[in-house]
Short mmCIF file of C-alpha atoms in Angstrom, two decimals:
data_model
loop_
_atom_site.label_atom_id
_atom_site.label_comp_id
_atom_site.label_asym_id
_atom_site.label_seq_id
_atom_site.Cartn_x
_atom_site.Cartn_y
_atom_site.Cartn_z
CA MET F 1 41.77 256.04 -37.56
CA HIS F 2 41.14 255.10 -41.19
CA GLN F 3 38.10 256.93 -42.53
CA ARG F 4 36.23 255.82 -45.65
CA ILE F 5 34.49 258.85 -47.15
CA LEU F 6 31.86 258.68 -49.87
CA LEU F 7 31.87 262.10 -51.54
CA ARG F 8 29.10 263.36 -53.77
CA ALA F 9 31.08 264.40 -56.83
CA LYS F 10 30.79 263.73 -60.54
CA LYS F 11 34.40 262.57 -60.67
CA GLY F 12 37.55 262.68 -58.56
CA PRO F 13 40.45 265.14 -59.01
CA PHE F 14 42.63 262.50 -60.65
CA ASP F 15 40.03 260.87 -62.88
CA ILE F 16 41.25 261.91 -66.31
CA TYR F 17 38.83 261.99 -69.23
CA PRO F 18 39.43 263.64 -72.61
CA PRO F 19 37.05 266.45 -73.60
CA GLU F 20 35.22 264.13 -76.01
CA GLU F 21 34.41 261.62 -73.28
CA THR F 22 33.68 264.43 -70.83
CA PHE F 23 31.00 265.65 -73.22
CA GLU F 24 29.68 262.18 -74.02
CA ARG F 25 29.44 261.09 -70.37
CA ASN F 26 28.85 264.58 -68.95
CA TRP F 27 31.74 264.26 -66.50
CA ILE F 28 31.30 267.90 -65.44
CA GLY F 29 27.72 267.37 -64.26
CA ASP F 30 26.38 269.99 -66.72
CA ASN F 31 28.67 272.73 -65.37
CA SER F 32 32.45 272.66 -64.89
CA GLY F 33 31.99 274.84 -61.80
CA ASN F 34 30.82 271.67 -60.04
CA LEU F 35 34.36 270.32 -60.22
CA VAL F 36 35.84 273.41 -58.60
CA PHE F 37 33.98 272.99 -55.31
CA SER F 38 33.89 269.18 -55.28
CA HIS F 39 37.64 268.86 -55.98
CA SER F 40 38.37 271.51 -53.35
CA ALA F 41 36.32 269.49 -50.87
CA HIS F 42 38.25 266.38 -51.89
CA LYS F 43 41.58 268.08 -51.23
CA ILE F 44 40.49 269.45 -47.85
CA LEU F 45 39.19 266.08 -46.68
CA ARG F 46 42.06 263.94 -47.99
CA THR F 47 44.16 263.41 -44.90
CA ALA F 48 46.65 260.58 -44.58
CA ASN F 49 43.92 258.45 -42.98
CA ALA F 50 41.12 259.25 -45.42
CA GLU F 51 40.06 257.16 -48.38
CA ILE F 52 37.70 259.14 -50.64
CA THR F 53 35.40 257.70 -53.29
CA SER F 54 33.30 259.82 -55.65
CA THR F 55 29.67 258.90 -56.25
CA GLY F 56 29.52 260.00 -59.90
CA PHE F 57 26.33 261.84 -58.81
CA ARG F 58 24.63 258.45 -58.41
CA SER F 59 21.86 258.63 -55.85
CA ASP F 60 19.95 255.36 -55.59
CA ALA F 61 18.29 254.09 -52.42
CA ARG F 62 19.08 250.56 -53.55
CA ASP F 63 22.76 251.32 -52.85
CA ALA F 64 22.11 252.01 -49.16
CA ASP F 65 23.20 248.61 -47.82
CA MET F 66 26.40 248.72 -49.86
CA ILE F 67 27.17 252.25 -48.64
CA ASN F 68 26.48 251.37 -45.01
CA GLU F 69 28.86 248.43 -45.27
CA ASN F 70 31.70 250.11 -47.16
CA TYR F 71 31.80 253.72 -45.94
CA ASP F 72 32.04 255.57 -42.64
CA VAL F 73 30.52 258.89 -43.70
CA PHE F 74 28.67 260.37 -46.68
CA VAL F 75 29.82 263.93 -47.45
CA VAL F 76 27.58 265.95 -49.75
CA PRO F 77 29.01 269.16 -51.24
CA LEU F 78 26.16 270.93 -53.04
CA ALA F 79 25.64 274.10 -55.05
CA ASN F 80 22.20 275.67 -55.59
CA ALA F 81 20.36 272.47 -54.71
CA PHE F 82 17.38 274.23 -53.13
CA ARG F 83 15.85 275.27 -56.44
CA ARG F 84 12.72 274.23 -58.29
CA SER F 85 14.46 272.36 -61.11
CA PHE F 86 16.47 270.27 -58.62
CA ALA F 87 13.53 269.15 -56.48
CA HIS F 88 13.27 265.69 -58.05
CA ARG F 89 16.95 265.07 -57.28
CA LEU F 90 16.44 266.15 -53.68
CA VAL F 91 13.71 263.52 -53.44
CA SER F 92 16.09 260.87 -54.76
CA MET F 93 18.85 261.87 -52.34
CA THR F 94 16.39 261.93 -49.46
CA ARG F 95 15.28 258.36 -50.19
CA LEU F 96 18.90 257.25 -50.09
CA ILE F 97 19.80 259.21 -46.95
CA ARG F 98 16.75 257.85 -45.09
CA ARG F 99 18.18 254.34 -45.53
CA LEU F 100 21.72 255.22 -44.44
CA LYS F 101 23.02 254.35 -40.98
CA ILE F 102 26.25 256.33 -41.32
CA PRO F 103 26.68 260.08 -40.71
CA VAL F 104 25.71 262.41 -43.57
CA VAL F 105 27.40 265.83 -43.83
CA VAL F 106 26.08 268.50 -46.20
CA TYR F 107 29.06 270.69 -47.01
CA GLY F 108 27.80 274.07 -48.29
CA VAL F 109 24.35 274.12 -49.94
CA GLY F 110 22.53 277.11 -51.40
CA ALA F 111 19.01 278.16 -52.24
CA GLN F 112 18.21 279.83 -55.54
CA THR F 113 15.71 282.63 -55.75
CA ASN F 114 15.87 286.23 -56.96
CA LEU F 115 18.24 288.97 -55.85
CA LYS F 116 15.77 290.12 -53.21
CA GLY F 117 15.92 286.73 -51.54
CA ASP F 118 12.19 286.19 -52.09
CA LEU F 119 11.37 283.07 -50.10
CA GLU F 120 7.84 282.87 -51.51
CA TYR F 121 9.36 281.79 -54.83
CA LEU F 122 10.72 278.72 -53.04
CA ARG F 123 7.46 277.68 -51.41
CA PRO F 124 6.60 275.09 -54.11
CA ILE F 125 9.65 273.06 -53.01
CA ASP F 126 9.26 273.54 -49.24
CA ASP F 127 8.15 269.95 -48.66
CA GLN F 128 11.05 268.43 -50.62
CA VAL F 129 13.56 270.66 -48.85
CA LYS F 130 12.06 269.86 -45.42
CA ASP F 131 12.28 266.14 -46.10
CA PHE F 132 15.88 266.41 -47.29
CA VAL F 133 17.12 268.62 -44.45
CA GLY F 134 15.23 266.54 -41.89
CA ALA F 135 16.85 263.35 -43.19
CA VAL F 136 20.30 264.98 -43.08
CA LEU F 137 19.87 266.34 -39.56
CA ASP F 138 18.81 262.90 -38.33
CA ARG F 139 22.37 261.87 -39.25
CA SER F 140 24.29 265.10 -38.68
CA HIS F 141 24.88 267.77 -36.02
CA THR F 142 24.16 270.69 -38.35
CA ILE F 143 23.75 271.49 -42.03
CA GLY F 144 26.33 273.76 -43.68
CA VAL F 145 24.89 276.42 -46.02
CA ARG F 146 26.53 278.92 -48.33
CA GLY F 147 25.10 282.20 -47.10
CA GLU F 148 22.53 284.15 -45.14
CA ILE F 149 19.72 283.84 -47.70
CA THR F 150 19.83 280.05 -47.52
CA GLU F 151 20.10 280.24 -43.73
CA ASN F 152 16.98 282.43 -43.60
CA TYR F 153 15.12 280.03 -45.85
CA LEU F 154 15.87 276.96 -43.72
CA ARG F 155 15.04 278.82 -40.52
CA SER F 156 11.70 279.80 -42.08
CA LEU F 157 11.07 276.07 -42.47
CA GLY F 158 11.70 275.51 -38.76
CA PHE F 159 15.33 274.36 -38.76
CA ASP F 160 17.77 275.81 -36.20
CA ALA F 161 20.82 273.60 -36.72
CA VAL F 162 22.06 275.69 -39.65
CA GLU F 163 25.61 277.03 -40.10
CA VAL F 164 26.80 279.52 -42.71
CA ILE F 165 30.14 278.18 -43.95
CA GLY F 166 30.42 279.44 -47.53
CA CYS F 167 31.75 277.15 -50.27
CA PRO F 168 34.78 274.82 -50.03
CA SER F 169 36.12 276.14 -53.34
CA MET F 170 37.42 279.31 -51.68
CA PHE F 171 39.56 277.20 -49.33
CA LEU F 172 41.50 275.28 -51.98
CA HIS F 173 44.69 276.83 -50.53
CA GLY F 174 43.60 276.60 -46.90
CA ASP F 175 43.88 279.79 -44.89
CA THR F 176 46.11 281.36 -47.54
CA LEU F 177 44.47 283.57 -50.15
CA ARG F 178 45.68 286.90 -51.38
CA VAL F 179 44.26 288.61 -54.45
CA GLU F 180 46.05 291.72 -55.66
CA LYS F 181 45.86 293.79 -58.80
CA LYS F 182 48.85 293.25 -61.04
CA LYS F 183 48.80 296.77 -62.47
CA PRO F 184 47.29 300.15 -61.52
CA TYR F 185 44.73 300.17 -64.34
CA LEU F 186 43.49 298.00 -67.24
CA GLY F 187 44.51 298.86 -70.76
CA THR F 188 42.79 297.76 -73.95
CA ASP F 189 45.58 295.27 -74.69
CA ASP F 190 45.41 293.56 -71.30
CA LYS F 191 44.20 289.97 -70.97
CA ILE F 192 40.61 289.81 -69.77
CA ALA F 193 38.57 286.66 -69.12
CA LEU F 194 34.79 286.77 -69.43
CA THR F 195 32.25 284.41 -67.87
CA VAL F 196 28.65 284.25 -69.06
CA SER F 197 25.59 282.30 -67.98
CA PRO F 198 23.93 281.80 -71.40
CA TYR F 199 20.46 282.34 -69.94
CA VAL F 200 21.37 285.86 -68.69
CA LYS F 201 20.44 287.55 -71.96
CA SER F 202 21.24 291.05 -70.67
CA MET F 203 24.93 290.13 -71.03
CA ALA F 204 24.67 290.42 -74.83
CA LYS F 205 25.57 294.13 -74.99
CA VAL F 206 28.37 293.66 -72.45
CA ILE F 207 29.86 290.88 -74.57
CA SER F 208 29.62 292.90 -77.75
CA SER F 209 31.20 296.04 -76.35
CA HIS F 210 34.11 294.17 -74.76
CA HIS F 211 34.69 292.15 -77.90
CA ARG F 212 35.12 295.41 -79.81
CA LYS F 213 37.32 297.14 -77.23
CA TYR F 214 39.58 294.38 -75.86
CA PRO F 215 41.41 292.30 -78.52
CA ASN F 216 42.79 289.90 -75.90
CA LEU F 217 39.38 289.05 -74.47
CA CYS F 218 38.77 285.32 -73.80
CA TYR F 219 35.37 283.81 -73.05
CA ILE F 220 35.47 280.82 -70.68
CA PRO F 221 32.22 278.83 -70.88
CA GLN F 222 31.24 276.25 -68.27
CA ASP F 223 28.18 274.41 -69.62
CA VAL F 224 28.28 270.99 -71.24
CA LYS F 225 26.24 272.09 -74.27
CA THR F 226 28.84 274.69 -75.24
CA LEU F 227 31.52 272.02 -74.83
CA GLY F 228 29.71 270.02 -77.50
CA VAL F 229 29.57 273.05 -79.82
CA LEU F 230 33.30 273.62 -79.35
CA LEU F 231 34.09 269.99 -80.12
CA TYR F 232 31.73 269.27 -83.01
CA GLY F 233 30.10 272.51 -84.11
CA ASP F 234 26.44 273.40 -83.87
CA ALA F 235 23.92 270.64 -83.30
CA PRO F 236 21.79 269.89 -86.40
CA GLU F 237 18.81 271.80 -85.00
CA ASP F 238 21.02 274.88 -84.37
CA ARG F 239 22.91 275.07 -87.64
CA GLY F 240 22.69 278.49 -89.23
CA LYS F 241 21.36 280.12 -86.08
CA LYS F 242 22.78 283.33 -84.67
CA SER F 243 22.76 284.82 -81.20
CA ASN F 244 24.36 287.78 -79.43
CA ILE F 245 25.32 285.32 -76.67
CA PRO F 246 28.23 283.02 -77.68
CA ILE F 247 26.31 279.76 -78.01
CA HIS F 248 26.63 279.17 -81.79
CA THR F 249 29.66 278.86 -84.03
CA SER F 250 28.59 281.99 -85.93
CA HIS F 251 29.44 284.21 -82.95
CA PRO F 252 32.64 286.28 -83.40
CA LEU F 253 34.18 284.80 -80.25
CA PHE F 254 33.96 281.39 -81.96
CA THR F 255 35.19 282.50 -85.39
CA GLU F 256 38.08 284.49 -83.89
CA ASP F 257 39.21 281.65 -81.61
CA LYS F 258 38.59 283.62 -78.41
CA ILE F 259 37.00 280.82 -76.37
CA ARG F 260 38.57 278.22 -74.11
CA MET F 261 36.74 275.70 -71.97
CA PHE F 262 38.35 273.43 -69.41
CA VAL F 263 37.26 270.00 -68.25
CA ASP F 264 39.41 270.10 -65.08
CA PRO F 265 39.86 272.94 -62.58
CA TRP F 266 43.66 272.78 -62.61
CA THR F 267 44.13 273.67 -66.28
CA TRP F 268 41.46 276.34 -65.87
CA MET F 269 43.38 277.94 -63.00
CA ASP F 270 46.66 277.70 -64.89
CA HIS F 271 45.04 279.52 -67.81
CA LEU F 272 43.60 282.28 -65.62
CA ALA F 273 46.85 282.84 -63.71
CA ASP F 274 48.18 284.60 -66.81
CA PHE F 275 45.22 287.03 -67.02
CA ASP F 276 44.90 290.53 -65.63
CA PHE F 277 41.17 290.44 -64.84
CA ASN F 278 38.14 288.14 -64.87
CA PHE F 279 34.52 289.27 -64.75
CA GLY F 280 31.01 288.05 -65.49
CA THR F 281 27.99 286.20 -64.14
CA ARG F 282 29.50 282.84 -63.17
CA ILE F 283 30.17 282.53 -59.44
CA HIS F 284 32.64 279.66 -59.81
CA GLY F 285 34.15 281.29 -62.85
CA THR F 286 34.88 284.23 -60.54
CA ILE F 287 36.08 282.02 -57.68
CA THR F 288 38.37 280.05 -59.99
CA ALA F 289 40.04 283.32 -60.98
CA LEU F 290 40.41 284.40 -57.36
CA ILE F 291 42.02 281.15 -56.19
CA ALA F 292 44.32 281.39 -59.22
CA GLY F 293 45.42 284.79 -57.90
CA THR F 294 43.67 286.80 -60.62
CA PRO F 295 41.37 289.70 -59.69
CA GLY F 296 37.77 288.72 -60.29
CA TYR F 297 34.48 290.61 -60.35
CA LEU F 298 30.99 289.08 -60.20
CA PHE F 299 27.71 290.18 -61.72
CA ALA F 300 25.32 288.66 -59.16
CA HIS F 301 22.12 287.67 -60.95
CA ASP F 302 20.35 285.57 -58.30
CA SER F 303 20.41 284.82 -54.58
CA ARG F 304 22.99 282.02 -54.75
CA THR F 305 25.59 284.18 -56.50
CA LEU F 306 24.76 287.17 -54.32
CA GLU F 307 25.04 285.42 -50.97
CA LEU F 308 28.43 283.91 -51.79
CA ALA F 309 29.76 287.26 -52.98
CA ARG F 310 28.56 288.86 -49.75
CA TYR F 311 29.95 286.12 -47.52
CA PHE F 312 33.42 286.14 -49.07
CA ASP F 313 33.53 289.90 -49.79
CA ILE F 314 33.97 289.27 -53.50
CA PRO F 315 33.64 292.51 -55.50
CA TYR F 316 30.27 292.47 -57.25
CA ARG F 317 27.39 294.37 -58.77
CA GLU F 318 23.84 293.15 -58.86
CA MET F 319 22.89 292.37 -62.43
CA THR F 320 20.06 294.90 -62.24
CA ASP F 321 22.76 297.58 -61.85
CA VAL F 322 24.78 296.42 -64.86
CA SER F 323 24.20 298.40 -68.04
CA GLY F 324 25.36 297.59 -71.53
CA GLU F 325 27.89 300.41 -71.20
CA VAL F 326 29.72 298.85 -68.24
CA ASP F 327 33.46 298.59 -68.84
CA ALA F 328 36.00 296.12 -67.45
CA ALA F 329 38.49 298.92 -66.80
CA GLN F 330 35.94 300.66 -64.58
CA LEU F 331 35.16 297.41 -62.73
CA TYR F 332 38.87 296.77 -62.24
CA ASP F 333 39.33 300.26 -60.85
CA GLU F 334 36.49 299.98 -58.33
CA ALA F 335 37.29 296.41 -57.21
CA ASP F 336 38.68 296.28 -53.67
CA TYR F 337 40.05 292.98 -52.32
CA THR F 338 40.96 294.23 -48.84
CA ALA F 339 37.98 292.64 -47.05
CA LEU F 340 38.28 289.42 -49.07
CA ASN F 341 41.95 289.05 -48.14
CA ASN F 342 41.68 290.18 -44.52
CA GLY F 343 38.61 288.08 -43.71
CA HIS F 344 39.77 284.88 -45.34
CA LYS F 345 41.48 283.32 -42.35
CA ALA F 346 38.44 283.79 -40.08
CA ARG F 347 36.17 282.26 -42.72
CA TYR F 348 38.59 279.37 -43.06
CA GLU F 349 38.44 278.77 -39.30
CA THR F 350 34.63 278.72 -39.49
CA MET F 351 34.73 276.08 -42.22
CA MET F 352 37.29 273.95 -40.38
CA ALA F 353 35.33 274.16 -37.12
CA PHE F 354 32.36 272.80 -39.05
CA LEU F 355 34.46 269.85 -40.24
CA THR F 356 35.79 269.19 -36.75
CA ARG F 357 32.27 269.24 -35.34
CA HIS F 358 31.38 266.51 -37.83
CA GLU F 359 34.53 264.47 -37.09
CA LEU F 360 36.04 265.07 -40.52
CA GLY F 361 39.73 265.62 -41.07
CA ASN F 362 41.46 268.62 -42.63
CA SER F 363 44.45 268.05 -44.91
CA PHE F 364 45.93 271.45 -44.04
CA ALA F 365 46.17 270.40 -40.40
CA ASP F 366 47.46 266.92 -41.25
CA GLY F 367 51.19 267.21 -41.85
CA ASP F 368 52.03 267.36 -45.54
CA SER F 369 48.71 265.94 -46.80
CA ALA F 370 47.70 269.14 -48.64
CA ALA F 371 51.19 269.49 -50.15
CA ARG F 372 51.11 265.88 -51.35
CA PHE F 373 47.76 266.53 -53.03
CA ASP F 374 49.20 269.57 -54.79
CA GLN F 375 52.21 267.57 -55.95
CA GLN F 376 49.95 264.87 -57.36
CA VAL F 377 48.11 267.56 -59.32
CA LEU F 378 51.45 268.80 -60.72
CA ASP F 379 52.45 265.25 -61.66
CA THR F 380 49.15 264.55 -63.45
CA VAL F 381 48.68 265.34 -67.14
CA TYR F 382 45.27 266.90 -67.72
CA PRO F 383 43.63 267.60 -71.10
CA PRO F 384 44.29 271.11 -72.42
CA GLY F 385 41.58 273.72 -72.86
CA VAL F 386 39.11 273.23 -75.71
CA GLY F 387 38.83 275.90 -78.37
CA PRO F 388 36.41 276.19 -81.31
CA GLN F 389 36.41 273.17 -83.61
CA ALA F 390 36.94 275.30 -86.71
CA CYS F 391 40.14 276.76 -85.23
CA ALA F 392 41.54 273.57 -83.68
CA PRO F 393 45.01 272.44 -84.83
CA ASN F 394 45.19 269.36 -87.04
CA ASP F 395 46.58 267.09 -84.31
CA GLN F 396 43.56 267.81 -82.10
CA LEU F 397 41.16 267.10 -84.95
CA VAL F 398 42.94 263.85 -85.78
CA SER F 399 42.83 262.84 -82.11
CA ARG F 400 39.11 263.68 -81.98
CA ILE F 401 38.39 261.61 -85.09
CA ASP F 402 40.40 258.69 -83.70
CA TRP F 403 38.42 258.87 -80.45
CA LEU F 404 35.12 258.84 -82.36
CA ARG F 405 36.28 255.90 -84.47
CA GLU F 406 37.24 253.96 -81.37
CA GLN F 407 33.86 254.71 -79.78
CA ASN F 408 32.13 253.57 -82.97
CA ARG F 409 34.18 250.34 -83.01
CA GLU F 410 33.33 249.61 -79.37
CA LEU F 411 29.67 250.35 -80.02
CA GLN F 412 29.59 248.03 -83.01
CA GLU F 413 31.24 245.27 -80.98
CA LYS F 414 28.74 245.78 -78.18
CA LEU F 415 25.82 245.68 -80.59
CA GLY F 416 27.28 242.59 -82.23
CA ALA F 417 27.68 240.87 -78.87
CA GLU F 418 24.11 241.79 -77.94
CA ARG F 419 22.83 240.43 -81.26
CA ASP F 420 24.82 237.22 -80.71
CA GLN F 421 23.39 236.91 -77.22
CA GLN F 422 19.87 237.52 -78.49
CA LEU F 423 20.40 234.91 -81.21
CA LYS F 424 21.73 232.39 -78.68
CA THR F 425 18.75 233.09 -76.42
CA ARG F 426 16.32 232.56 -79.31
CA VAL F 427 18.09 229.32 -80.29
CA ARG F 428 18.00 228.02 -76.70
CA ARG F 429 14.33 228.85 -76.42
CA ALA F 430 13.58 227.21 -79.76
CA LEU F 431 15.54 224.10 -78.83
CA GLY F 432 13.88 223.96 -75.42
CA SER F 433 10.47 224.25 -77.03
CA ARG F 434 11.35 221.52 -79.55
CA VAL F 435 12.61 219.20 -76.80
CA LYS F 436 9.37 219.67 -74.87
CA GLN F 437 7.38 218.85 -78.00
CA ILE F 438 9.39 215.65 -78.49
CA LEU F 439 9.07 214.60 -74.82
CA ASN F 440 5.33 215.23 -74.87
CA ARG F 441 4.70 212.99 -77.84
#
């Protein structure tokens, strides 16, 4: 049976946009980690009978009739959507879902509070979350959440139809995942990738110490603002500023060309496959390393990162236990991937049972559908990683200037067309007014 799936995703896996347009249109939805779980969901759901369309994160109740007519199911992969700053978007999604007549499947959503899982912190958004979950469960058997903290939160609101299923990103390769250390210990010349959430200021000392000790350190940012700094340098209001977190061009990781950012998951994974270790505060930075086969280690700094690390048995420390003297070699030594590897198949079965319960297909159980997706990825040319603008090769700078010129030309043409249209409108109105004056004489 042909199934038309509307998938909440900023873009599809084969929608190719250069870094400049990615920044301009925010095709990563603020954080490139969004693409890791949404594209994994896309791959899992893309059976031979499935037709998948991405929403572009559009959530407008006025689209309800169109969606009801053109799609069979609305699948909603989410990250830390139960958080205070996302409440207004929950309201928007709820309005849309209330008007839908098709099934709605929430595919791994998380709450965001502190490391203690303090539910009182979430009380200001209880009503918005209740409305959203209630609307979903009116159109779904259960709601899929990322971990036990989110499950506890929804149960505290009175919901029982809650399943812990983790995040689709960890199932990019189906029931196959094996992470092993490539060497017995880390040396100072080994390749280490670092992830940082810029708002976790306690990472400053960790960054500084690893920059001094490991010459082959590479920082992999995920936020759209840093993408802009890499492409064009500091924004006018930030010029001349300094920070111990790599957010300005004055930081040594910028000046020494030790930063790469990726606007597609596939180039990101290719880059990490050549590394010996990946560590830091980004949960999907860690997961991207793991599914690339590179040992990863998480500094859990809130409930959403903590519950995913616990569920998938990802090696982690709580950020409160991370000192400025922590060392990647020590983390590498203590990291144990036995439980992650051994428990993966059972977690995969839990996720797939959830999909089956909601009458969604699974490409890994659909002949060669998953293999065909992988081949399409291999056949697609994605933009390379973005490094600091000051260190970019000439051909990249020329390409960037050409792109800006083309955007400027298109903008000028659009403005000219709008001015012409405004002029025509004014002329028509003037002529109409003059005709009326003549007829009324």
